[in-house]
PDB file of C-alpha atoms and ligand atoms in Angstrom:
ATOM      1  CA  MET A   1      41.702 -21.390 -69.322  1.00  0.00           C
ATOM      2  CA  LEU A   2      42.858 -20.819 -65.773  1.00  0.00           C
ATOM      3  CA  SER A   3      45.668 -22.869 -64.269  1.00  0.00           C
ATOM      4  CA  GLU A   4      44.706 -25.586 -61.797  1.00  0.00           C
ATOM      5  CA  GLU A   5      46.328 -23.587 -59.034  1.00  0.00           C
ATOM      6  CA  LEU A   6      44.196 -20.534 -59.803  1.00  0.00           C
ATOM      7  CA  GLN A   7      41.032 -22.602 -60.045  1.00  0.00           C
ATOM      8  CA  ARG A   8      41.833 -24.115 -56.666  1.00  0.00           C
ATOM      9  CA  ASP A   9      42.469 -20.668 -55.139  1.00  0.00           C
ATOM     10  CA  ILE A  10      39.183 -19.339 -56.515  1.00  0.00           C
ATOM     11  CA  ARG A  11      37.313 -22.340 -55.086  1.00  0.00           C
ATOM     12  CA  GLN A  12      38.974 -21.720 -51.757  1.00  0.00           C
ATOM     13  CA  ALA A  13      38.136 -17.993 -51.830  1.00  0.00           C
ATOM     14  CA  THR A  14      34.519 -18.859 -52.694  1.00  0.00           C
ATOM     15  CA  GLN A  15      34.254 -21.176 -49.714  1.00  0.00           C
ATOM     16  CA  ILE A  16      35.836 -18.688 -47.335  1.00  0.00           C
ATOM     17  CA  ILE A  17      33.437 -15.985 -48.502  1.00  0.00           C
ATOM     18  CA  ARG A  18      30.387 -18.247 -48.327  1.00  0.00           C
ATOM     19  CA  SER A  19      31.073 -19.249 -44.757  1.00  0.00           C
ATOM     20  CA  ALA A  20      32.061 -15.770 -43.536  1.00  0.00           C
ATOM     21  CA  ARG A  21      30.309 -14.124 -40.635  1.00  0.00           C
ATOM     22  CA  HIS A  22      31.210 -10.592 -41.773  1.00  0.00           C
ATOM     23  CA  ILE A  23      32.894  -9.835 -45.095  1.00  0.00           C
ATOM     24  CA  CYS A  24      34.629  -6.507 -45.392  1.00  0.00           C
ATOM     25  CA  CYS A  25      35.721  -5.490 -48.882  1.00  0.00           C
ATOM     26  CA  LEU A  26      38.219  -2.707 -49.590  1.00  0.00           C
ATOM     27  CA  THR A  27      38.225  -1.496 -53.180  1.00  0.00           C
ATOM     28  CA  GLY A  28      40.394   0.848 -55.210  1.00  0.00           C
ATOM     29  CA  ALA A  29      40.592   2.230 -58.724  1.00  0.00           C
ATOM     30  CA  GLY A  30      41.343  -1.216 -60.212  1.00  0.00           C
ATOM     31  CA  ILE A  31      37.731  -2.351 -59.828  1.00  0.00           C
ATOM     32  CA  SER A  32      36.574   0.510 -62.054  1.00  0.00           C
ATOM     33  CA  ALA A  33      39.356  -0.004 -64.626  1.00  0.00           C
ATOM     34  CA  GLU A  34      37.189  -2.424 -66.602  1.00  0.00           C
ATOM     35  CA  SER A  35      34.474   0.237 -66.746  1.00  0.00           C
ATOM     36  CA  GLY A  36      36.981   2.409 -68.621  1.00  0.00           C
ATOM     37  CA  ILE A  37      38.147   4.660 -65.785  1.00  0.00           C
ATOM     38  CA  PRO A  38      41.952   4.807 -65.722  1.00  0.00           C
ATOM     39  CA  THR A  39      43.661   3.878 -62.442  1.00  0.00           C
ATOM     40  CA  PHE A  40      45.797   6.511 -60.713  1.00  0.00           C
ATOM     41  CA  ARG A  41      49.119   4.769 -60.921  1.00  0.00           C
ATOM     42  CA  GLY A  42      48.658   2.852 -64.169  1.00  0.00           C
ATOM     43  CA  ASP A  43      48.665   3.873 -67.833  1.00  0.00           C
ATOM     44  CA  GLY A  44      46.464   6.909 -68.351  1.00  0.00           C
ATOM     45  CA  GLY A  45      46.841   7.917 -64.706  1.00  0.00           C
ATOM     46  CA  LEU A  46      48.501  11.207 -65.611  1.00  0.00           C
ATOM     47  CA  TRP A  47      46.369  14.215 -66.413  1.00  0.00           C
ATOM     48  CA  ASN A  48      48.029  16.886 -68.561  1.00  0.00           C
ATOM     49  CA  GLY A  49      51.349  15.311 -67.521  1.00  0.00           C
ATOM     50  CA  LYS A  50      50.621  15.683 -63.809  1.00  0.00           C
ATOM     51  CA  ARG A  51      50.247  12.971 -61.188  1.00  0.00           C
ATOM     52  CA  PRO A  52      47.098  13.025 -59.019  1.00  0.00           C
ATOM     53  CA  GLU A  53      49.266  13.869 -56.018  1.00  0.00           C
ATOM     54  CA  GLU A  54      50.167  17.140 -57.743  1.00  0.00           C
ATOM     55  CA  LEU A  55      46.535  18.096 -58.408  1.00  0.00           C
ATOM     56  CA  ALA A  56      44.579  16.529 -55.569  1.00  0.00           C
ATOM     57  CA  THR A  57      45.887  18.795 -52.836  1.00  0.00           C
ATOM     58  CA  PRO A  58      44.622  21.921 -51.060  1.00  0.00           C
ATOM     59  CA  GLU A  59      47.835  23.693 -52.133  1.00  0.00           C
ATOM     60  CA  ALA A  60      47.234  22.958 -55.818  1.00  0.00           C
ATOM     61  CA  PHE A  61      43.647  24.217 -55.458  1.00  0.00           C
ATOM     62  CA  ASN A  62      44.722  27.423 -53.721  1.00  0.00           C
ATOM     63  CA  GLN A  63      47.341  28.067 -56.382  1.00  0.00           C
ATOM     64  CA  ASN A  64      45.301  27.172 -59.426  1.00  0.00           C
ATOM     65  CA  PRO A  65      41.636  26.323 -58.788  1.00  0.00           C
ATOM     66  CA  GLN A  66      40.917  26.492 -62.516  1.00  0.00           C
ATOM     67  CA  GLU A  67      43.360  23.684 -63.257  1.00  0.00           C
ATOM     68  CA  VAL A  68      42.201  21.510 -60.366  1.00  0.00           C
ATOM     69  CA  TRP A  69      38.557  21.971 -61.368  1.00  0.00           C
ATOM     70  CA  ALA A  70      39.442  21.133 -64.968  1.00  0.00           C
ATOM     71  CA  PHE A  71      40.951  17.846 -63.719  1.00  0.00           C
ATOM     72  CA  TYR A  72      37.786  16.971 -61.757  1.00  0.00           C
ATOM     73  CA  LEU A  73      35.376  18.133 -64.446  1.00  0.00           C
ATOM     74  CA  ALA A  74      37.198  15.943 -66.959  1.00  0.00           C
ATOM     75  CA  ARG A  75      36.730  13.011 -64.580  1.00  0.00           C
ATOM     76  CA  ARG A  76      33.042  13.870 -64.145  1.00  0.00           C
ATOM     77  CA  ARG A  77      32.587  13.975 -67.903  1.00  0.00           C
ATOM     78  CA  LYS A  78      34.205  10.560 -68.152  1.00  0.00           C
ATOM     79  CA  LEU A  79      31.621   9.224 -65.678  1.00  0.00           C
ATOM     80  CA  LYS A  80      28.838  10.083 -68.106  1.00  0.00           C
ATOM     81  CA  THR A  81      30.143   7.457 -70.477  1.00  0.00           C
ATOM     82  CA  VAL A  82      30.773   4.588 -68.061  1.00  0.00           C
ATOM     83  CA  LYS A  83      28.724   2.075 -66.143  1.00  0.00           C
ATOM     84  CA  PRO A  84      29.412  -0.562 -63.479  1.00  0.00           C
ATOM     85  CA  ASN A  85      31.202  -3.670 -64.742  1.00  0.00           C
ATOM     86  CA  PRO A  86      30.762  -7.335 -63.722  1.00  0.00           C
ATOM     87  CA  GLY A  87      33.165  -6.797 -60.797  1.00  0.00           C
ATOM     88  CA  HIS A  88      30.863  -4.180 -59.245  1.00  0.00           C
ATOM     89  CA  HIS A  89      27.823  -6.379 -59.911  1.00  0.00           C
ATOM     90  CA  ALA A  90      29.503  -9.445 -58.405  1.00  0.00           C
ATOM     91  CA  LEU A  91      30.082  -7.517 -55.176  1.00  0.00           C
ATOM     92  CA  VAL A  92      26.347  -6.772 -55.076  1.00  0.00           C
ATOM     93  CA  THR A  93      25.628 -10.507 -55.368  1.00  0.00           C
ATOM     94  CA  ILE A  94      28.186 -11.267 -52.662  1.00  0.00           C
ATOM     95  CA  GLU A  95      26.552  -8.667 -50.397  1.00  0.00           C
ATOM     96  CA  GLN A  96      23.064 -10.090 -51.044  1.00  0.00           C
ATOM     97  CA  ASN A  97      24.219 -13.579 -50.076  1.00  0.00           C
ATOM     98  CA  ALA A  98      26.335 -12.510 -47.127  1.00  0.00           C
ATOM     99  CA  ASN A  99      25.478 -12.689 -43.484  1.00  0.00           C
ATOM    100  CA  LYS A 100      27.037  -9.236 -43.062  1.00  0.00           C
ATOM    101  CA  PHE A 101      28.905  -7.184 -45.644  1.00  0.00           C
ATOM    102  CA  THR A 102      30.678  -3.837 -45.536  1.00  0.00           C
ATOM    103  CA  LEU A 103      32.213  -2.219 -48.585  1.00  0.00           C
ATOM    104  CA  ILE A 104      34.949   0.340 -47.982  1.00  0.00           C
ATOM    105  CA  THR A 105      35.890   2.126 -51.175  1.00  0.00           C
ATOM    106  CA  GLN A 106      38.583   4.625 -52.030  1.00  0.00           C
ATOM    107  CA  ASN A 107      36.779   5.363 -55.280  1.00  0.00           C
ATOM    108  CA  VAL A 108      34.833   8.565 -55.727  1.00  0.00           C
ATOM    109  CA  ASP A 109      33.074   7.449 -58.927  1.00  0.00           C
ATOM    110  CA  GLY A 110      29.852   6.191 -57.299  1.00  0.00           C
ATOM    111  CA  LEU A 111      29.837   2.998 -59.384  1.00  0.00           C
ATOM    112  CA  HIS A 112      29.343   0.698 -56.381  1.00  0.00           C
ATOM    113  CA  ALA A 113      26.131   2.526 -55.475  1.00  0.00           C
ATOM    114  CA  THR A 114      25.008   2.594 -59.103  1.00  0.00           C
ATOM    115  CA  ALA A 115      25.531  -1.168 -59.288  1.00  0.00           C
ATOM    116  CA  GLY A 116      23.345  -1.608 -56.195  1.00  0.00           C
ATOM    117  CA  SER A 117      25.794  -2.076 -53.313  1.00  0.00           C
ATOM    118  CA  GLN A 118      24.040  -1.049 -50.096  1.00  0.00           C
ATOM    119  CA  ASN A 119      26.489  -0.805 -47.231  1.00  0.00           C
ATOM    120  CA  VAL A 120      29.192   1.400 -48.745  1.00  0.00           C
ATOM    121  CA  ILE A 121      31.695   3.617 -46.929  1.00  0.00           C
ATOM    122  CA  CYS A 122      33.177   6.221 -49.266  1.00  0.00           C
ATOM    123  CA  LEU A 123      36.541   6.960 -47.673  1.00  0.00           C
ATOM    124  CA  HIS A 124      37.633   9.581 -50.190  1.00  0.00           C
ATOM    125  CA  GLY A 125      34.318  11.358 -50.767  1.00  0.00           C
ATOM    126  CA  ASP A 126      32.154  11.696 -53.847  1.00  0.00           C
ATOM    127  CA  ILE A 127      33.199  13.360 -57.086  1.00  0.00           C
ATOM    128  CA  LEU A 128      29.613  14.454 -57.809  1.00  0.00           C
ATOM    129  CA  ILE A 129      29.474  16.709 -54.760  1.00  0.00           C
ATOM    130  CA  ASP A 130      30.332  20.435 -54.899  1.00  0.00           C
ATOM    131  CA  ARG A 131      31.224  21.917 -51.513  1.00  0.00           C
ATOM    132  CA  CYS A 132      31.522  25.614 -50.700  1.00  0.00           C
ATOM    133  CA  THR A 133      34.980  26.610 -49.473  1.00  0.00           C
ATOM    134  CA  HIS A 134      33.393  29.293 -47.284  1.00  0.00           C
ATOM    135  CA  CYS A 135      30.018  28.217 -45.835  1.00  0.00           C
ATOM    136  CA  HIS A 136      30.469  24.463 -46.592  1.00  0.00           C
ATOM    137  CA  HIS A 137      27.101  24.263 -48.351  1.00  0.00           C
ATOM    138  CA  GLN A 138      27.023  21.036 -50.379  1.00  0.00           C
ATOM    139  CA  ARG A 139      25.104  20.112 -53.472  1.00  0.00           C
ATOM    140  CA  ARG A 140      25.046  17.016 -55.630  1.00  0.00           C
ATOM    141  CA  VAL A 141      25.487  17.588 -59.332  1.00  0.00           C
ATOM    142  CA  LYS A 142      23.594  15.583 -61.914  1.00  0.00           C
ATOM    143  CA  LEU A 143      25.258  13.503 -64.584  1.00  0.00           C
ATOM    144  CA  ASP A 144      22.460  13.905 -67.063  1.00  0.00           C
ATOM    145  CA  PRO A 145      24.153  13.737 -70.490  1.00  0.00           C
ATOM    146  CA  ASP A 146      21.810  16.465 -71.820  1.00  0.00           C
ATOM    147  CA  GLU A 147      22.610  18.747 -68.958  1.00  0.00           C
ATOM    148  CA  HIS A 148      26.354  18.881 -69.267  1.00  0.00           C
ATOM    149  CA  LYS A 149      26.956  22.092 -71.132  1.00  0.00           C
ATOM    150  CA  ASN A 150      27.952  24.040 -68.048  1.00  0.00           C
ATOM    151  CA  THR A 151      30.273  21.262 -66.769  1.00  0.00           C
ATOM    152  CA  ASN A 152      31.896  21.117 -70.197  1.00  0.00           C
ATOM    153  CA  SER A 153      32.885  24.722 -69.953  1.00  0.00           C
ATOM    154  CA  ASP A 154      35.346  24.049 -67.121  1.00  0.00           C
ATOM    155  CA  LYS A 155      33.870  27.023 -65.275  1.00  0.00           C
ATOM    156  CA  ILE A 156      34.570  27.120 -61.566  1.00  0.00           C
ATOM    157  CA  PRO A 157      31.292  26.698 -59.662  1.00  0.00           C
ATOM    158  CA  HIS A 158      30.298  29.309 -57.095  1.00  0.00           C
ATOM    159  CA  CYS A 159      28.153  28.758 -54.037  1.00  0.00           C
ATOM    160  CA  PRO A 160      24.461  29.586 -54.606  1.00  0.00           C
ATOM    161  CA  LEU A 161      24.251  30.785 -50.980  1.00  0.00           C
ATOM    162  CA  CYS A 162      27.351  32.924 -50.412  1.00  0.00           C
ATOM    163  CA  ASN A 163      28.919  33.078 -53.885  1.00  0.00           C
ATOM    164  CA  ALA A 164      32.315  31.802 -52.655  1.00  0.00           C
ATOM    165  CA  ILE A 165      34.214  29.360 -54.834  1.00  0.00           C
ATOM    166  CA  MET A 166      33.184  25.719 -54.476  1.00  0.00           C
ATOM    167  CA  ARG A 167      35.478  22.685 -54.441  1.00  0.00           C
ATOM    168  CA  PRO A 168      34.918  19.027 -55.297  1.00  0.00           C
ATOM    169  CA  GLY A 169      33.584  16.976 -52.369  1.00  0.00           C
ATOM    170  CA  VAL A 170      36.537  14.629 -52.330  1.00  0.00           C
ATOM    171  CA  VAL A 171      39.402  14.116 -49.897  1.00  0.00           C
ATOM    172  CA  TRP A 172      42.724  15.524 -51.056  1.00  0.00           C
ATOM    173  CA  PHE A 173      46.229  14.489 -50.121  1.00  0.00           C
ATOM    174  CA  GLY A 174      47.152  16.078 -46.826  1.00  0.00           C
ATOM    175  CA  GLU A 175      43.505  16.272 -45.683  1.00  0.00           C
ATOM    176  CA  SER A 176      41.804  14.176 -43.047  1.00  0.00           C
ATOM    177  CA  LEU A 177      39.233  11.614 -44.045  1.00  0.00           C
ATOM    178  CA  PRO A 178      35.655  12.213 -42.851  1.00  0.00           C
ATOM    179  CA  PRO A 179      35.700  11.074 -39.181  1.00  0.00           C
ATOM    180  CA  GLU A 180      32.486   9.066 -39.534  1.00  0.00           C
ATOM    181  CA  ALA A 181      33.942   7.194 -42.541  1.00  0.00           C
ATOM    182  CA  ILE A 182      37.113   6.339 -40.591  1.00  0.00           C
ATOM    183  CA  GLN A 183      35.070   5.247 -37.604  1.00  0.00           C
ATOM    184  CA  SER A 184      32.790   2.988 -39.640  1.00  0.00           C
ATOM    185  CA  ALA A 185      35.677   1.531 -41.643  1.00  0.00           C
ATOM    186  CA  HIS A 186      37.673   0.874 -38.500  1.00  0.00           C
ATOM    187  CA  SER A 187      34.704  -0.870 -36.830  1.00  0.00           C
ATOM    188  CA  ALA A 188      34.110  -3.027 -39.896  1.00  0.00           C
ATOM    189  CA  ALA A 189      37.801  -3.926 -40.192  1.00  0.00           C
ATOM    190  CA  THR A 190      37.848  -4.857 -36.514  1.00  0.00           C
ATOM    191  CA  ASP A 191      34.703  -6.966 -36.667  1.00  0.00           C
ATOM    192  CA  CYS A 192      35.097  -8.768 -40.003  1.00  0.00           C
ATOM    193  CA  ASP A 193      36.388 -12.312 -40.319  1.00  0.00           C
ATOM    194  CA  VAL A 194      37.155 -11.957 -44.041  1.00  0.00           C
ATOM    195  CA  MET A 195      38.846  -8.937 -45.629  1.00  0.00           C
ATOM    196  CA  LEU A 196      38.638  -8.922 -49.428  1.00  0.00           C
ATOM    197  CA  VAL A 197      40.957  -6.363 -51.023  1.00  0.00           C
ATOM    198  CA  VAL A 198      40.243  -5.585 -54.674  1.00  0.00           C
ATOM    199  CA  GLY A 199      42.045  -3.390 -57.197  1.00  0.00           C
ATOM    200  CA  THR A 200      44.086  -1.165 -54.951  1.00  0.00           C
ATOM    201  CA  SER A 201      47.814  -0.539 -54.965  1.00  0.00           C
ATOM    202  CA  ALA A 202      47.499  -0.341 -51.157  1.00  0.00           C
ATOM    203  CA  VAL A 203      49.959   2.534 -50.932  1.00  0.00           C
ATOM    204  CA  VAL A 204      47.581   5.236 -49.720  1.00  0.00           C
ATOM    205  CA  GLN A 205      46.902   5.484 -46.001  1.00  0.00           C
ATOM    206  CA  PRO A 206      44.855   5.123 -43.932  1.00  0.00           C
ATOM    207  CA  ALA A 207      42.851   3.109 -46.510  1.00  0.00           C
ATOM    208  CA  ALA A 208      45.387   0.300 -46.811  1.00  0.00           C
ATOM    209  CA  SER A 209      45.794   0.082 -43.056  1.00  0.00           C
ATOM    210  CA  PHE A 210      42.233  -1.232 -42.677  1.00  0.00           C
ATOM    211  CA  ALA A 211      43.338  -4.410 -44.437  1.00  0.00           C
ATOM    212  CA  THR A 212      46.382  -4.916 -42.219  1.00  0.00           C
ATOM    213  CA  TRP A 213      44.284  -4.062 -39.183  1.00  0.00           C
ATOM    214  CA  ALA A 214      41.722  -6.731 -40.103  1.00  0.00           C
ATOM    215  CA  LYS A 215      44.496  -9.260 -40.640  1.00  0.00           C
ATOM    216  CA  SER A 216      46.017  -8.461 -37.252  1.00  0.00           C
ATOM    217  CA  ASN A 217      42.533  -9.094 -35.806  1.00  0.00           C
ATOM    218  CA  HIS A 218      42.624 -12.590 -37.339  1.00  0.00           C
ATOM    219  CA  ALA A 219      40.555 -11.946 -40.454  1.00  0.00           C
ATOM    220  CA  THR A 220      41.398 -14.004 -43.521  1.00  0.00           C
ATOM    221  CA  LEU A 221      42.932 -11.659 -46.087  1.00  0.00           C
ATOM    222  CA  ILE A 222      42.141 -12.252 -49.764  1.00  0.00           C
ATOM    223  CA  GLU A 223      43.559  -9.972 -52.434  1.00  0.00           C
ATOM    224  CA  ILE A 224      42.377  -9.693 -56.037  1.00  0.00           C
ATOM    225  CA  ASN A 225      44.856  -7.799 -58.165  1.00  0.00           C
ATOM    226  CA  PRO A 226      46.770  -8.792 -61.319  1.00  0.00           C
ATOM    227  CA  GLU A 227      49.848  -7.192 -59.711  1.00  0.00           C
ATOM    228  CA  SER A 228      51.509  -7.629 -56.345  1.00  0.00           C
ATOM    229  CA  THR A 229      51.169  -4.885 -53.756  1.00  0.00           C
ATOM    230  CA  PRO A 230      52.720  -4.139 -50.372  1.00  0.00           C
ATOM    231  CA  LEU A 231      49.863  -6.219 -48.896  1.00  0.00           C
ATOM    232  CA  THR A 232      50.473  -9.318 -50.975  1.00  0.00           C
ATOM    233  CA  HIS A 233      52.997 -10.931 -48.632  1.00  0.00           C
ATOM    234  CA  GLU A 234      50.457 -10.720 -45.789  1.00  0.00           C
ATOM    235  CA  THR A 235      47.566 -12.253 -47.691  1.00  0.00           C
ATOM    236  CA  ASP A 236      46.176 -15.723 -47.147  1.00  0.00           C
ATOM    237  CA  LEU A 237      45.192 -15.836 -50.818  1.00  0.00           C
ATOM    238  CA  HIS A 238      46.309 -13.601 -53.669  1.00  0.00           C
ATOM    239  CA  ILE A 239      44.309 -14.081 -56.858  1.00  0.00           C
ATOM    240  CA  PRO A 240      46.282 -12.455 -59.694  1.00  0.00           C
ATOM    241  CA  LEU A 241      43.321 -11.813 -61.993  1.00  0.00           C
ATOM    242  CA  LYS A 242      41.286  -8.805 -63.035  1.00  0.00           C
ATOM    243  CA  SER A 243      38.442  -8.115 -60.646  1.00  0.00           C
ATOM    244  CA  ALA A 244      35.575  -8.666 -63.096  1.00  0.00           C
ATOM    245  CA  GLN A 245      36.701 -12.198 -63.854  1.00  0.00           C
ATOM    246  CA  ALA A 246      37.740 -13.178 -60.340  1.00  0.00           C
ATOM    247  CA  LEU A 247      34.719 -11.694 -58.544  1.00  0.00           C
ATOM    248  CA  SER A 248      32.241 -13.102 -61.059  1.00  0.00           C
ATOM    249  CA  LYS A 249      33.644 -16.569 -60.447  1.00  0.00           C
ATOM    250  CA  ILE A 250      33.542 -16.111 -56.687  1.00  0.00           C
ATOM    251  CA  ALA A 251      30.017 -14.637 -56.631  1.00  0.00           C
ATOM    252  CA  THR A 252      28.584 -17.172 -59.066  1.00  0.00           C
ATOM    253  CA  PRO A 253      30.810 -20.258 -58.965  1.00  0.00           C
ATOM    254  CA  GLN A 254      29.633 -21.643 -62.335  1.00  0.00           C
ATOM    255  CA  ALA A 255      30.672 -18.355 -64.104  1.00  0.00           C
TER     256      ALA A 255
HETATM  257  P1  LIG B   1      45.970   2.881 -57.904  1.00  0.00           P
HETATM  258  O1  LIG B   1      45.939   3.464 -59.261  1.00  0.00           O
HETATM  259  O2  LIG B   1      47.068   3.287 -56.999  1.00  0.00           O
HETATM  260  O3  LIG B   1      46.025   1.292 -58.006  1.00  0.00           O
HETATM  261  C1  LIG B   1      45.152   0.557 -58.816  1.00  0.00           C
HETATM  262  C2  LIG B   1      45.415  -0.912 -58.579  1.00  0.00           C
HETATM  263  O4  LIG B   1      44.467  -1.647 -59.329  1.00  0.00           O
HETATM  264  C3  LIG B   1      46.815  -1.389 -58.996  1.00  0.00           C
HETATM  265  O5  LIG B   1      47.381  -2.163 -57.958  1.00  0.00           O
HETATM  266  C4  LIG B   1      46.518  -2.274 -60.225  1.00  0.00           C
HETATM  267  O6  LIG B   1      47.418  -3.390 -60.312  1.00  0.00           O
HETATM  268  C5  LIG B   1      45.104  -2.739 -59.945  1.00  0.00           C
HETATM  269  N1  LIG B   1      44.313  -3.068 -61.128  1.00  0.00           N
HETATM  270  C6  LIG B   1      44.376  -2.527 -62.377  1.00  0.00           C
HETATM  271  N2  LIG B   1      43.435  -3.064 -63.164  1.00  0.00           N
HETATM  272  C7  LIG B   1      42.751  -3.969 -62.399  1.00  0.00           C
HETATM  273  C8  LIG B   1      41.646  -4.829 -62.639  1.00  0.00           C
HETATM  274  N3  LIG B   1      41.044  -4.881 -63.828  1.00  0.00           N
HETATM  275  N4  LIG B   1      41.230  -5.621 -61.623  1.00  0.00           N
HETATM  276  C9  LIG B   1      41.830  -5.568 -60.409  1.00  0.00           C
HETATM  277  N5  LIG B   1      42.870  -4.763 -60.121  1.00  0.00           N
HETATM  278  C10 LIG B   1      43.322  -3.973 -61.098  1.00  0.00           C
HETATM  279  O7  LIG B   1      44.536   3.162 -57.246  1.00  0.00           O
HETATM  280  P2  LIG B   1      44.124   3.154 -55.711  1.00  0.00           P
HETATM  281  O8  LIG B   1      44.817   2.081 -54.963  1.00  0.00           O
HETATM  282  O9  LIG B   1      42.645   3.171 -55.673  1.00  0.00           O
HETATM  283  O10 LIG B   1      43.253   9.069 -53.615  1.00  0.00           O
HETATM  284  O11 LIG B   1      44.671   4.549 -55.249  1.00  0.00           O
HETATM  285  C11 LIG B   1      44.420   4.976 -53.948  1.00  0.00           C
HETATM  286  C12 LIG B   1      44.190   6.447 -53.893  1.00  0.00           C
HETATM  287  O12 LIG B   1      45.251   7.154 -54.520  1.00  0.00           O
HETATM  288  C13 LIG B   1      42.964   6.943 -54.645  1.00  0.00           C
HETATM  289  O13 LIG B   1      41.761   6.826 -53.915  1.00  0.00           O
HETATM  290  C14 LIG B   1      43.294   8.380 -54.873  1.00  0.00           C
HETATM  291  C15 LIG B   1      44.691   8.172 -55.396  1.00  0.00           C
HETATM  292  O14 LIG B   1      45.504   9.230 -55.485  1.00  0.00           O
HETATM  293  C16 LIG B   1      42.921  10.356 -53.543  1.00  0.00           C
HETATM  294  O15 LIG B   1      42.639  11.018 -54.523  1.00  0.00           O
HETATM  295  C17 LIG B   1      42.908  10.907 -52.157  1.00  0.00           C
END
């Protein structure tokens, strides 16, 4: 049973979202946690004892592409066993009922699209893309459970066109975000009147800056996160619940 204060805050968040002209939602790894994907900075965030910042860099890839690919292939394999959770589905409902809705995600797992979200900006790329390090040819890999023998082998993929080594189609630390993603996210953060921030530690830039930017443009800032973050003191409402529970209640008030 939720406290009266929390119930009141959820009612308030529901009303703000229902009367919004343009809702912008920024999500992070926390929204996929209840699908079984570990967050980066929580328990299970280490891979073979290494932090993502040690593996998700061009330097790490140049030094040891085998290890970096093993990290990403393990994450791809994990995706075969997971599906969107009620938090992802609630955002679809919110989008369907919204006047205008833009979803900016830092996640590369594709679960928002799988759930049915339409207007999604993937700031950090897509883990199911292979991109050639030489000719930049891209291809999307399938997650068919029966077709995973080659991805299980942790073999480094090579470009079918030029045979150079391929890399995952994600953004690494020290790399620029895709310019069109930044542009679209910036426009949405400028235009929105409600910024809903869900399941991100808000420590990675420029992603977190879209929330502060929206707030400085007079958007109402609502944060859903069981923990506090560097954004919390700026929020109009902080709902300290897991995203599946909080978003389900907001999307479908009787839930
Ligand atoms: P983090 O792992 O840094 O933060 C996850 C956040 O989700 C934390 O603040 C948790 O408190 C919160 N959380 C955990 N479970 C939750 C739940 N069930 N409901 C709601 N919130 C929950 O993940 P991100 O903020 O997404 O970048 O990390 C940002 C970026 O850093 C990632 O995109 C990735 C990473 O290194 C790159 O790889 C470039």
